[in-house]
mmCIF file with all atom_site columns, C-alpha atoms in Angstrom:
data_model
loop_
_atom_site.group_PDB
_atom_site.id
_atom_site.type_symbol
_atom_site.label_atom_id
_atom_site.label_alt_id
_atom_site.label_comp_id
_atom_site.label_asym_id
_atom_site.label_entity_id
_atom_site.label_seq_id
_atom_site.pdbx_PDB_ins_code
_atom_site.Cartn_x
_atom_site.Cartn_y
_atom_site.Cartn_z
_atom_site.occupancy
_atom_site.B_iso_or_equiv
_atom_site.pdbx_formal_charge
_atom_site.auth_seq_id
_atom_site.auth_comp_id
_atom_site.auth_asym_id
_atom_site.auth_atom_id
_atom_site.pdbx_PDB_model_num
ATOM 1   C CA . MET A 1 1   ? 119.033 105.258 106.368 1.00 0.00 ? 1179 MET A CA 1
ATOM 2   C CA . TYR A 1 2   ? 118.967 103.754 102.778 1.00 0.00 ? 1180 TYR A CA 1
ATOM 3   C CA . PRO A 1 3   ? 121.575 103.211 100.269 1.00 0.00 ? 1181 PRO A CA 1
ATOM 4   C CA . TYR A 1 4   ? 119.626 105.198 97.944  1.00 0.00 ? 1182 TYR A CA 1
ATOM 5   C CA . ARG A 1 5   ? 118.295 108.968 98.396  1.00 0.00 ? 1183 ARG A CA 1
ATOM 6   C CA . ILE A 1 6   ? 115.315 108.415 96.072  1.00 0.00 ? 1184 ILE A CA 1
ATOM 7   C CA . PRO A 1 7   ? 113.383 105.075 96.878  1.00 0.00 ? 1185 PRO A CA 1
ATOM 8   C CA . LEU A 1 8   ? 112.669 103.259 93.583  1.00 0.00 ? 1186 LEU A CA 1
ATOM 9   C CA . PRO A 1 9   ? 108.741 103.213 92.904  1.00 0.00 ? 1187 PRO A CA 1
ATOM 10  C CA . LEU A 1 10  ? 107.775 99.452  92.824  1.00 0.00 ? 1188 LEU A CA 1
ATOM 11  C CA . ARG A 1 11  ? 104.552 98.085  92.307  1.00 0.00 ? 1189 ARG A CA 1
ATOM 12  C CA . PRO A 1 12  ? 103.649 95.770  95.429  1.00 0.00 ? 1190 PRO A CA 1
ATOM 13  C CA . HIS A 1 13  ? 102.616 92.803  93.083  1.00 0.00 ? 1191 HIS A CA 1
ATOM 14  C CA . HIS A 1 14  ? 106.303 92.788  91.769  1.00 0.00 ? 1192 HIS A CA 1
ATOM 15  C CA . GLY A 1 15  ? 107.783 91.898  95.422  1.00 0.00 ? 1193 GLY A CA 1
ATOM 16  C CA . MET A 1 16  ? 106.053 88.411  94.452  1.00 0.00 ? 1194 MET A CA 1
ATOM 17  C CA . CYS A 1 17  ? 107.257 88.350  90.989  1.00 0.00 ? 1195 CYS A CA 1
ATOM 18  C CA . LEU A 1 18  ? 110.877 88.973  91.961  1.00 0.00 ? 1196 LEU A CA 1
ATOM 19  C CA . ALA A 1 19  ? 110.614 86.142  94.327  1.00 0.00 ? 1197 ALA A CA 1
ATOM 20  C CA . TYR A 1 20  ? 109.809 83.555  91.521  1.00 0.00 ? 1198 TYR A CA 1
ATOM 21  C CA . PHE A 1 21  ? 112.108 85.411  88.846  1.00 0.00 ? 1199 PHE A CA 1
ATOM 22  C CA . ARG A 1 22  ? 114.182 82.898  87.013  1.00 0.00 ? 1200 ARG A CA 1
ATOM 23  C CA . GLY A 1 23  ? 115.366 84.808  83.860  1.00 0.00 ? 1201 GLY A CA 1
ATOM 24  C CA . LEU A 1 24  ? 112.139 84.379  81.790  1.00 0.00 ? 1202 LEU A CA 1
ATOM 25  C CA . GLY A 1 25  ? 109.994 87.314  80.633  1.00 0.00 ? 1203 GLY A CA 1
ATOM 26  C CA . TYR A 1 26  ? 107.949 88.825  77.883  1.00 0.00 ? 1204 TYR A CA 1
ATOM 27  C CA . SER A 1 27  ? 111.191 89.484  75.837  1.00 0.00 ? 1205 SER A CA 1
ATOM 28  C CA . GLY A 1 28  ? 115.033 89.366  76.521  1.00 0.00 ? 1206 GLY A CA 1
ATOM 29  C CA . ALA A 1 29  ? 114.809 93.029  77.210  1.00 0.00 ? 1207 ALA A CA 1
ATOM 30  C CA . PHE A 1 30  ? 112.298 92.683  79.834  1.00 0.00 ? 1208 PHE A CA 1
ATOM 31  C CA . ALA A 1 31  ? 114.098 89.893  81.668  1.00 0.00 ? 1209 ALA A CA 1
ATOM 32  C CA . ARG A 1 32  ? 117.310 91.645  81.358  1.00 0.00 ? 1210 ARG A CA 1
ATOM 33  C CA . GLY A 1 33  ? 115.633 94.974  83.031  1.00 0.00 ? 1211 GLY A CA 1
ATOM 34  C CA . MET A 1 34  ? 113.810 92.651  85.606  1.00 0.00 ? 1212 MET A CA 1
ATOM 35  C CA . GLU A 1 35  ? 117.130 91.146  86.349  1.00 0.00 ? 1213 GLU A CA 1
ATOM 36  C CA . LYS A 1 36  ? 118.892 94.380  86.688  1.00 0.00 ? 1214 LYS A CA 1
ATOM 37  C CA . THR A 1 37  ? 116.101 95.859  88.943  1.00 0.00 ? 1215 THR A CA 1
ATOM 38  C CA . LYS A 1 38  ? 116.270 92.920  91.013  1.00 0.00 ? 1216 LYS A CA 1
ATOM 39  C CA . ALA A 1 39  ? 120.146 93.142  91.476  1.00 0.00 ? 1217 ALA A CA 1
ATOM 40  C CA . GLU A 1 40  ? 119.551 96.822  92.485  1.00 0.00 ? 1218 GLU A CA 1
ATOM 41  C CA . LEU A 1 41  ? 116.805 96.232  95.097  1.00 0.00 ? 1219 LEU A CA 1
ATOM 42  C CA . GLU A 1 42  ? 118.517 93.369  96.694  1.00 0.00 ? 1220 GLU A CA 1
ATOM 43  C CA . THR A 1 43  ? 121.539 95.377  97.519  1.00 0.00 ? 1221 THR A CA 1
ATOM 44  C CA . GLY A 1 44  ? 118.984 96.904  100.161 1.00 0.00 ? 1222 GLY A CA 1
ATOM 45  C CA . ALA A 1 45  ? 117.457 99.747  98.256  1.00 0.00 ? 1223 ALA A CA 1
ATOM 46  C CA . ALA A 1 46  ? 114.264 101.474 99.517  1.00 0.00 ? 1224 ALA A CA 1
ATOM 47  C CA . VAL A 1 47  ? 111.013 101.308 97.560  1.00 0.00 ? 1225 VAL A CA 1
ATOM 48  C CA . ARG A 1 48  ? 108.332 103.305 97.529  1.00 0.00 ? 1226 ARG A CA 1
ATOM 49  C CA . LEU A 1 49  ? 105.023 101.005 96.919  1.00 0.00 ? 1227 LEU A CA 1
ATOM 50  C CA . SER A 1 50  ? 102.963 102.285 94.014  1.00 0.00 ? 1228 SER A CA 1
ATOM 51  C CA . LEU A 1 51  ? 99.944  101.680 92.001  1.00 0.00 ? 1229 LEU A CA 1
ATOM 52  C CA . GLN A 1 52  ? 101.619 102.868 88.944  1.00 0.00 ? 1230 GLN A CA 1
ATOM 53  C CA . PRO A 1 53  ? 103.717 101.695 86.411  1.00 0.00 ? 1231 PRO A CA 1
ATOM 54  C CA . ASP A 1 54  ? 107.290 101.031 87.599  1.00 0.00 ? 1232 ASP A CA 1
ATOM 55  C CA . LYS A 1 55  ? 110.668 100.389 86.226  1.00 0.00 ? 1233 LYS A CA 1
ATOM 56  C CA . ILE A 1 56  ? 109.804 96.876  85.711  1.00 0.00 ? 1234 ILE A CA 1
ATOM 57  C CA . CYS A 1 57  ? 106.974 97.540  83.551  1.00 0.00 ? 1235 CYS A CA 1
ATOM 58  C CA . ALA A 1 58  ? 109.036 99.590  81.202  1.00 0.00 ? 1236 ALA A CA 1
ATOM 59  C CA . ALA A 1 59  ? 109.624 96.711  78.913  1.00 0.00 ? 1237 ALA A CA 1
ATOM 60  C CA . CYS A 1 60  ? 106.335 95.217  79.329  1.00 0.00 ? 1238 CYS A CA 1
ATOM 61  C CA . PRO A 1 61  ? 104.483 94.642  76.168  1.00 0.00 ? 1239 PRO A CA 1
ATOM 62  C CA . ASN A 1 62  ? 101.169 95.415  78.166  1.00 0.00 ? 1240 ASN A CA 1
ATOM 63  C CA . LEU A 1 63  ? 102.045 98.473  78.998  1.00 0.00 ? 1241 LEU A CA 1
ATOM 64  C CA . ALA A 1 64  ? 100.342 100.815 76.762  1.00 0.00 ? 1242 ALA A CA 1
ATOM 65  C CA . ASP A 1 65  ? 101.461 104.906 77.185  1.00 0.00 ? 1243 ASP A CA 1
ATOM 66  C CA . VAL A 1 66  ? 101.603 104.983 80.902  1.00 0.00 ? 1244 VAL A CA 1
ATOM 67  C CA . ARG A 1 67  ? 98.900  102.477 81.633  1.00 0.00 ? 1245 ARG A CA 1
ATOM 68  C CA . CYS A 1 68  ? 98.596  98.721  82.055  1.00 0.00 ? 1246 CYS A CA 1
ATOM 69  C CA . ALA A 1 69  ? 96.789  96.926  79.489  1.00 0.00 ? 1247 ALA A CA 1
ATOM 70  C CA . SER A 1 70  ? 95.634  94.883  82.249  1.00 0.00 ? 1248 SER A CA 1
ATOM 71  C CA . TRP A 1 71  ? 95.293  97.819  84.820  1.00 0.00 ? 1249 TRP A CA 1
ATOM 72  C CA . GLU A 1 72  ? 92.310  96.397  86.841  1.00 0.00 ? 1250 GLU A CA 1
ATOM 73  C CA . LYS A 1 73  ? 94.160  92.816  87.236  1.00 0.00 ? 1251 LYS A CA 1
ATOM 74  C CA . VAL A 1 74  ? 97.447  94.388  88.224  1.00 0.00 ? 1252 VAL A CA 1
ATOM 75  C CA . GLU A 1 75  ? 95.864  96.794  90.533  1.00 0.00 ? 1253 GLU A CA 1
ATOM 76  C CA . ARG A 1 76  ? 93.789  93.833  92.312  1.00 0.00 ? 1254 ARG A CA 1
ATOM 77  C CA . TYR A 1 77  ? 97.120  92.168  92.610  1.00 0.00 ? 1255 TYR A CA 1
ATOM 78  C CA . ASP A 1 78  ? 98.865  95.165  94.029  1.00 0.00 ? 1256 ASP A CA 1
ATOM 79  C CA . ARG A 1 79  ? 95.846  95.778  96.656  1.00 0.00 ? 1257 ARG A CA 1
ATOM 80  C CA . HIS A 1 80  ? 96.114  92.191  97.854  1.00 0.00 ? 1258 HIS A CA 1
ATOM 81  C CA . VAL A 1 81  ? 99.713  91.944  98.475  1.00 0.00 ? 1259 VAL A CA 1
ATOM 82  C CA . LEU A 1 82  ? 98.946  95.549  100.289 1.00 0.00 ? 1260 LEU A CA 1
ATOM 83  C CA . ALA A 1 83  ? 96.294  94.278  102.478 1.00 0.00 ? 1261 ALA A CA 1
ATOM 84  C CA . LEU A 1 84  ? 97.861  90.973  103.335 1.00 0.00 ? 1262 LEU A CA 1
ATOM 85  C CA . CYS A 1 85  ? 101.278 92.992  104.466 1.00 0.00 ? 1263 CYS A CA 1
ATOM 86  C CA . SER A 1 86  ? 99.460  95.672  106.238 1.00 0.00 ? 1264 SER A CA 1
ATOM 87  C CA . LEU A 1 87  ? 101.106 98.037  103.816 1.00 0.00 ? 1265 LEU A CA 1
ATOM 88  C CA . SER A 1 88  ? 99.596  101.027 102.106 1.00 0.00 ? 1266 SER A CA 1
ATOM 89  C CA . GLU A 1 89  ? 100.513 102.925 98.824  1.00 0.00 ? 1267 GLU A CA 1
ATOM 90  C CA . GLY A 1 90  ? 103.164 105.473 99.181  1.00 0.00 ? 1268 GLY A CA 1
ATOM 91  C CA . THR A 1 91  ? 104.958 103.137 102.058 1.00 0.00 ? 1269 THR A CA 1
ATOM 92  C CA . VAL A 1 92  ? 108.710 103.809 101.910 1.00 0.00 ? 1270 VAL A CA 1
ATOM 93  C CA . LEU A 1 93  ? 110.779 100.857 103.331 1.00 0.00 ? 1271 LEU A CA 1
ATOM 94  C CA . PRO A 1 94  ? 113.845 98.736  102.571 1.00 0.00 ? 1272 PRO A CA 1
ATOM 95  C CA . TYR A 1 95  ? 113.057 96.328  99.649  1.00 0.00 ? 1273 TYR A CA 1
ATOM 96  C CA . PRO A 1 96  ? 114.772 93.216  101.677 1.00 0.00 ? 1274 PRO A CA 1
ATOM 97  C CA . VAL A 1 97  ? 112.099 94.342  104.590 1.00 0.00 ? 1275 VAL A CA 1
ATOM 98  C CA . PHE A 1 98  ? 109.185 94.197  101.780 1.00 0.00 ? 1276 PHE A CA 1
ATOM 99  C CA . SER A 1 99  ? 110.488 91.201  100.079 1.00 0.00 ? 1277 SER A CA 1
ATOM 100 C CA . ALA A 1 100 ? 110.586 89.372  103.871 1.00 0.00 ? 1278 ALA A CA 1
ATOM 101 C CA . LEU A 1 101 ? 106.785 90.654  104.441 1.00 0.00 ? 1279 LEU A CA 1
ATOM 102 C CA . ILE A 1 102 ? 105.792 88.908  101.158 1.00 0.00 ? 1280 ILE A CA 1
ATOM 103 C CA . ARG A 1 103 ? 107.868 85.590  101.951 1.00 0.00 ? 1281 ARG A CA 1
ATOM 104 C CA . HIS A 1 104 ? 106.064 85.691  105.795 1.00 0.00 ? 1282 HIS A CA 1
ATOM 105 C CA . ARG A 1 105 ? 102.596 86.587  104.977 1.00 0.00 ? 1283 ARG A CA 1
ATOM 106 C CA . ILE A 1 106 ? 102.011 85.590  101.370 1.00 0.00 ? 1284 ILE A CA 1
ATOM 107 C CA . LEU A 1 107 ? 104.194 82.978  100.054 1.00 0.00 ? 1285 LEU A CA 1
ATOM 108 C CA . LEU A 1 108 ? 104.896 80.970  103.402 1.00 0.00 ? 1286 LEU A CA 1
ATOM 109 C CA . PRO A 1 109 ? 101.224 80.777  104.288 1.00 0.00 ? 1287 PRO A CA 1
ATOM 110 C CA . GLY A 1 110 ? 100.337 79.398  100.892 1.00 0.00 ? 1288 GLY A CA 1
ATOM 111 C CA . LEU A 1 111 ? 98.367  82.621  99.909  1.00 0.00 ? 1289 LEU A CA 1
ATOM 112 C CA . ARG A 1 112 ? 100.121 83.310  96.479  1.00 0.00 ? 1290 ARG A CA 1
ATOM 113 C CA . GLU A 1 113 ? 97.705  81.622  94.215  1.00 0.00 ? 1291 GLU A CA 1
ATOM 114 C CA . LYS A 1 114 ? 94.946  83.921  96.112  1.00 0.00 ? 1292 LYS A CA 1
ATOM 115 C CA . VAL A 1 115 ? 96.453  87.048  95.023  1.00 0.00 ? 1293 VAL A CA 1
ATOM 116 C CA . CYS A 1 116 ? 97.929  86.333  91.621  1.00 0.00 ? 1294 CYS A CA 1
ATOM 117 C CA . GLY A 1 117 ? 96.729  82.758  90.387  1.00 0.00 ? 1295 GLY A CA 1
ATOM 118 C CA . ASP A 1 118 ? 95.029  83.843  87.038  1.00 0.00 ? 1296 ASP A CA 1
ATOM 119 C CA . CYS A 1 119 ? 98.155  85.643  86.296  1.00 0.00 ? 1297 CYS A CA 1
ATOM 120 C CA . CYS A 1 120 ? 99.862  84.362  82.680  1.00 0.00 ? 1298 CYS A CA 1
ATOM 121 C CA . TRP A 1 121 ? 103.106 83.330  84.626  1.00 0.00 ? 1299 TRP A CA 1
ATOM 122 C CA . ASN A 1 122 ? 101.109 81.250  87.395  1.00 0.00 ? 1300 ASN A CA 1
ATOM 123 C CA . GLY A 1 123 ? 102.773 78.176  85.903  1.00 0.00 ? 1301 GLY A CA 1
ATOM 124 C CA . LEU A 1 124 ? 105.964 79.482  86.646  1.00 0.00 ? 1302 LEU A CA 1
ATOM 125 C CA . CYS A 1 125 ? 105.431 80.050  90.101  1.00 0.00 ? 1303 CYS A CA 1
ATOM 126 C CA . ARG A 1 126 ? 103.789 76.841  91.248  1.00 0.00 ? 1304 ARG A CA 1
#
């Protein structure tokens, strides 16, 4: 069914971050990790949408223990993405399908800033 037996956990808002990712990040290690994860996902890997830290969060300086220091904000982003894509936490689907949902239901209709306009990376996504 999917090229990987175990779906990769992915925060829903990271689908939007990946759409705009251009090799920049909090650090070189973060950018390399995100680039590697993006390449893996784009092979058609399945994802399990999660409101918990994922592989992309691993090198983020905002990850304190097992929780994001900005958890309220990122959880709001995640819940907006889920709602706009008519998905729920725990949904498993191929990453290309998830990416297409984000593109067609959030990015193309111009809703990105409504979801994450207060993100520190907003300027790069404009």
